[in-house]
GROMACS .gro file of C-alpha atoms in nm:
model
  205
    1UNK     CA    1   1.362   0.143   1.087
    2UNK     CA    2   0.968   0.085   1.080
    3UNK     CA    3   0.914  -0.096   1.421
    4UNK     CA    4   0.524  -0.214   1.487
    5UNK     CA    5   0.392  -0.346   1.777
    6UNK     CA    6  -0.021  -0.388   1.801
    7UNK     CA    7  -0.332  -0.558   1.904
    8UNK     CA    8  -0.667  -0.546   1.742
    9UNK     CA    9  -0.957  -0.690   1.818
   10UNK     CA   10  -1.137  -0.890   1.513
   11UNK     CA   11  -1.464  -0.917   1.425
   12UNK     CA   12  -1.528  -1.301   1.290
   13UNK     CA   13  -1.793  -1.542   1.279
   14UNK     CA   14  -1.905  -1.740   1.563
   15UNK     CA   15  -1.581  -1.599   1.847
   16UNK     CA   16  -1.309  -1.334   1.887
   17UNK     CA   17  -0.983  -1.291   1.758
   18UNK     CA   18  -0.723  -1.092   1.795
   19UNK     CA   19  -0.446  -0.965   1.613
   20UNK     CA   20  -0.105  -0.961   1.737
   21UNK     CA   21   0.162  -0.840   1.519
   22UNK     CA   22   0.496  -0.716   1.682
   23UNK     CA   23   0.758  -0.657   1.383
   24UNK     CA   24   1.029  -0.440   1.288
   25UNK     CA   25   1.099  -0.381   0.883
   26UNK     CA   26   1.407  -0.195   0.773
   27UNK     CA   27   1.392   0.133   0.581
   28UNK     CA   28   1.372   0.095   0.223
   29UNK     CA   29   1.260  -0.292   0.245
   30UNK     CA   30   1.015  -0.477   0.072
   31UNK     CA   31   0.822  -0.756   0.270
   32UNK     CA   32   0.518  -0.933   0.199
   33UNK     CA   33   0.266  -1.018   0.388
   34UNK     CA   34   0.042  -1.306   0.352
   35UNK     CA   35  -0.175  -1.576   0.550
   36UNK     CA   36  -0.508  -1.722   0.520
   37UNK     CA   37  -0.812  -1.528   0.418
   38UNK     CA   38  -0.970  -1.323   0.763
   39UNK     CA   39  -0.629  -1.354   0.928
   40UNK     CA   40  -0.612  -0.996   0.992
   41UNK     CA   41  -0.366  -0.898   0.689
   42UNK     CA   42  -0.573  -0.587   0.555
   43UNK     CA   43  -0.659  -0.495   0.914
   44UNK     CA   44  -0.277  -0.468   0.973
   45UNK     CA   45  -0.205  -0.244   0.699
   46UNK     CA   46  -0.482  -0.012   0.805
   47UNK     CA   47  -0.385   0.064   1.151
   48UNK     CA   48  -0.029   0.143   0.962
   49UNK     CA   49  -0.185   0.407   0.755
   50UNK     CA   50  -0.406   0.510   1.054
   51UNK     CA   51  -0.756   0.414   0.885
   52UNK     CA   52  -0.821   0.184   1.194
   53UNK     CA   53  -0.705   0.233   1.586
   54UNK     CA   54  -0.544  -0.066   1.735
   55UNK     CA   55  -0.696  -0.130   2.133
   56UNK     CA   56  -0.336  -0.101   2.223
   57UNK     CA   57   0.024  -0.085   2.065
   58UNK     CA   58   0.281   0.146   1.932
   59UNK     CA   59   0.391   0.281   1.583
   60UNK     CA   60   0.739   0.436   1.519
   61UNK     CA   61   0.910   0.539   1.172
   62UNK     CA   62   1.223   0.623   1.202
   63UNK     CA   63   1.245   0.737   1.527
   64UNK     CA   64   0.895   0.997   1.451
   65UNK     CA   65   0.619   0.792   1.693
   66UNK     CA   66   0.324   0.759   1.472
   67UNK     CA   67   0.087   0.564   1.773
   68UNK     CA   68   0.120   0.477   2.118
   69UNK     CA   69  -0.187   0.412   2.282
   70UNK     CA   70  -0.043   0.418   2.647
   71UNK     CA   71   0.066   0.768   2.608
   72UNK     CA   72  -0.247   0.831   2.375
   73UNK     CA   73  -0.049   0.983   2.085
   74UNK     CA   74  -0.243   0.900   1.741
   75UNK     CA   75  -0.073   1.056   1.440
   76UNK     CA   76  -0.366   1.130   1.200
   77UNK     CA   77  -0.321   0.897   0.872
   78UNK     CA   78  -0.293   1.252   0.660
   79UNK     CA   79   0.036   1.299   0.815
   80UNK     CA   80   0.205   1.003   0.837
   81UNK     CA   81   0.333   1.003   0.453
   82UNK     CA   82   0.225   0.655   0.402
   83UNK     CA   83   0.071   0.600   0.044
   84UNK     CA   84  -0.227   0.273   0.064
   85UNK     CA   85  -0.344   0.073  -0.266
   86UNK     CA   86  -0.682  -0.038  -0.148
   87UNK     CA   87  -0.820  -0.388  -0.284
   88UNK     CA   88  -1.127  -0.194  -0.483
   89UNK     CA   89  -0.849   0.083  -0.585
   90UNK     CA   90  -1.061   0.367  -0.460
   91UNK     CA   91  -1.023   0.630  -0.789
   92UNK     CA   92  -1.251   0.901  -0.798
   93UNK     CA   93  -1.493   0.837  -1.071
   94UNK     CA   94  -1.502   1.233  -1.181
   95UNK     CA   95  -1.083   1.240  -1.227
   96UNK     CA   96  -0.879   1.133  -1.522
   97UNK     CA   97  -0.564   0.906  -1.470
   98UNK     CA   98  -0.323   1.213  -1.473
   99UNK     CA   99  -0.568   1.435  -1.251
  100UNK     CA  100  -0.528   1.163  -1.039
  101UNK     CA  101  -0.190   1.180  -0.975
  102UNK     CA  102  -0.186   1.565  -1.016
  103UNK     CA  103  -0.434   1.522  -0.683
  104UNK     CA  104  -0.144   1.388  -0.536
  105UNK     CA  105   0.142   1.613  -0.629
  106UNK     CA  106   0.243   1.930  -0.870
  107UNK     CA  107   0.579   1.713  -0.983
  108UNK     CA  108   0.489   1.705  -1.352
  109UNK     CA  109   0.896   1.528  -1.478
  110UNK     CA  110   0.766   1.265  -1.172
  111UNK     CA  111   0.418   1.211  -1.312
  112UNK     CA  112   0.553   1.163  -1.664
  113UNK     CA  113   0.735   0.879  -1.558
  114UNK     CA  114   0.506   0.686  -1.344
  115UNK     CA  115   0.283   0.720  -1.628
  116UNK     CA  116   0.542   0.553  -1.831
  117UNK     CA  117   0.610   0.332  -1.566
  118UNK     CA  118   0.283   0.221  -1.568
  119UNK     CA  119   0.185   0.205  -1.935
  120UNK     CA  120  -0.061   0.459  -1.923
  121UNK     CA  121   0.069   0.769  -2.124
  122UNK     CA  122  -0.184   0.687  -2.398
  123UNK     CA  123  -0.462   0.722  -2.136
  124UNK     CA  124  -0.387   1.031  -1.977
  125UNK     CA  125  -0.748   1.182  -2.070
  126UNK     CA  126  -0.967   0.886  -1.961
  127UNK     CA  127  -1.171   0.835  -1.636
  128UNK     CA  128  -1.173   0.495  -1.459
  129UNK     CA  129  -1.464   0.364  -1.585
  130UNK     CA  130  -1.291   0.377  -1.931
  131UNK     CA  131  -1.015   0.185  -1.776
  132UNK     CA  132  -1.014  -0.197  -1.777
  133UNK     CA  133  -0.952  -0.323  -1.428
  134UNK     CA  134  -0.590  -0.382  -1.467
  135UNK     CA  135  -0.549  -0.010  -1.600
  136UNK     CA  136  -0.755   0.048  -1.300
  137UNK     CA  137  -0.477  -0.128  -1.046
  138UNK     CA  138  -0.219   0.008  -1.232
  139UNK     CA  139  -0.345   0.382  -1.187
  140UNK     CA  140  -0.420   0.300  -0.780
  141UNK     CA  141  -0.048   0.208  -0.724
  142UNK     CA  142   0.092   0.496  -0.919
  143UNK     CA  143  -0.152   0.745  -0.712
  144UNK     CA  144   0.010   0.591  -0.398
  145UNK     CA  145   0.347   0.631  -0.540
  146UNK     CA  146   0.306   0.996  -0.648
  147UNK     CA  147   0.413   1.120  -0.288
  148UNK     CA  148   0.661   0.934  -0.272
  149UNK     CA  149   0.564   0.833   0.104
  150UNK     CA  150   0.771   0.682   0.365
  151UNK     CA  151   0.602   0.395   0.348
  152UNK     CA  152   0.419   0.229   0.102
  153UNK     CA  153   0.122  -0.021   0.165
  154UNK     CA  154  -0.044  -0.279  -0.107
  155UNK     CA  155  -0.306  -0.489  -0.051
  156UNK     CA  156  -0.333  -0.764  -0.369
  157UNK     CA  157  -0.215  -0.493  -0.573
  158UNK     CA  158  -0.158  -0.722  -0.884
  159UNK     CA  159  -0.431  -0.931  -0.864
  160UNK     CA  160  -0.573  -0.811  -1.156
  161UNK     CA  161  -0.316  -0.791  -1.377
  162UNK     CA  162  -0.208  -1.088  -1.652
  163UNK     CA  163   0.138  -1.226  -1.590
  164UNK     CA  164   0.328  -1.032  -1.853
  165UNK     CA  165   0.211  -0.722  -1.729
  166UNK     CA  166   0.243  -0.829  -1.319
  167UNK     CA  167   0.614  -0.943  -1.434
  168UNK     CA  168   0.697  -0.595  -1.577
  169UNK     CA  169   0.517  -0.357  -1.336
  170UNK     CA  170   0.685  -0.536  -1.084
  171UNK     CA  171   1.056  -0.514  -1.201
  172UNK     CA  172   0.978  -0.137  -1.245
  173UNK     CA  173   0.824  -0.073  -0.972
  174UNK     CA  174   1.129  -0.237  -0.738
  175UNK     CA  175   1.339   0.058  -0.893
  176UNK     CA  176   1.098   0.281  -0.830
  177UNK     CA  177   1.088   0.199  -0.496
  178UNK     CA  178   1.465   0.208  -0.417
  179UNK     CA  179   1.465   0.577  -0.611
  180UNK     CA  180   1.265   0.657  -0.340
  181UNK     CA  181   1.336   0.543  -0.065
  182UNK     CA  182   1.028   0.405   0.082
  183UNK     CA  183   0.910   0.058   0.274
  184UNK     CA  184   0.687  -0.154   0.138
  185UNK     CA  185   0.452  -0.402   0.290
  186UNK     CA  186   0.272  -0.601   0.013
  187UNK     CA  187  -0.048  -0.836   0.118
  188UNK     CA  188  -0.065  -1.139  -0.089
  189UNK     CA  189  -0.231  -1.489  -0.068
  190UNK     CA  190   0.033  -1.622  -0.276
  191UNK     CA  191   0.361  -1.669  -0.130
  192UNK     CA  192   0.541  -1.692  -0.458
  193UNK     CA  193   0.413  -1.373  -0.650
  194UNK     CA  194   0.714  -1.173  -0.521
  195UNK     CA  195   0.915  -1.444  -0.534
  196UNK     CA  196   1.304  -1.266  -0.583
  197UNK     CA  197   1.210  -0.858  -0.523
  198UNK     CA  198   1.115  -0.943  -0.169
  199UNK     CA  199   1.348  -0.837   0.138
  200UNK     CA  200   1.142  -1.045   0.370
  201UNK     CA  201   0.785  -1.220   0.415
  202UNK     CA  202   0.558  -1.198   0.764
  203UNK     CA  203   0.295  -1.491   0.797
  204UNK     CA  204  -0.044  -1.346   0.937
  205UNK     CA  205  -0.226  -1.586   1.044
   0.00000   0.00000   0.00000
């Protein structure tokens, strides 16, 4: 059980907002999250991965407390086994797609079949900017996957991919993610992209 309680102060144009999310997700789920643009979505899934410190709240996973700000525990995002698929995916320009995901583990039988998993056997050599941007997406969600975290956190991690390919990935990737184990918490601006793999949905807004 993932159970998140927080407040975060956000910065918009012309006033102040704040972001109140208090939400428990079961282990192994898949929910998406979605709401209007500058609701707060992203910002949510960073104080998850510990990229952003809430004013005040608490994180726990499975009974390990990741943040409480009243007792001033902060669990630094390196060791909270949460894998992140950033919006810009965030590949380093100098590594080739299976460097990348040898940066993330040794677990060569594993690599092999994200690889597979995400169509990119053939392009083991190349570096991102020899990608197109969908190859590009592709490669940021298996790096995530590669640790096979506790949690897993996607923000618009198909947005880039046609609808064949977003169909397939995603059927895959569901499998994938009961193999392992892990939560997911997908951002999306459109309700009915996960429409059937999800477990639940959570309107930010």
């Amino acid at each position: 059980m993932i159970s998140v309680e927080i407040e975060k102060d956000l910065k918009v144009y012309q006033g102040r907002q704040v972001l109140k999310i208090a939400q428990q997700f079961d282990t192994g789920s898949i929910t998406q999250i979605y709401g209007p643009s500058g609701s707060g979505k992203t910002t949510f899934l960073k104080v998850i991965a510990g990229f952003i410190r809430p004013e005040k709240g608490t994180i726990k996973v499975d009974g390990t407390t990741w943040l409480d700000t009243a007792s001033k525990i902060f669990l630094l995002p390196q060791k909270r086994m949460a894998g992140f698929v950033f919006q810009d995916y965030a590949l380093f320009p100098n590594m080739t797609v299976r460097q990348h995901l040898e940066y993330a583990t040794d677990d060569q039988p594993w690599i092999d079949k994200l690889l597979s998993i995400g169509k990119l056997e053939t392009f083991i050599g190349h570096k991102p900017e020899y990608l197109s941007g969908g190859q590009q997406q592709r490669l940021a969600i298996l790096r995530a996957l590669a640790t096979k975290p506790k949690i897993l956190l996607m923000d618009e991690p198909f947005s880039a991919l046609d609808p064949e390919m977003k169909s397939g990935l995603i059927a895959e990737l569901k499998l994938v993610f009961k193999e392992i184990g892990t939560t997911v918490l997908i951002v999306t601006h459109n309700p009915q992209e996960l429409e059937g793999i999800e477990d639940a949905r959570v309107l930010v807004s």
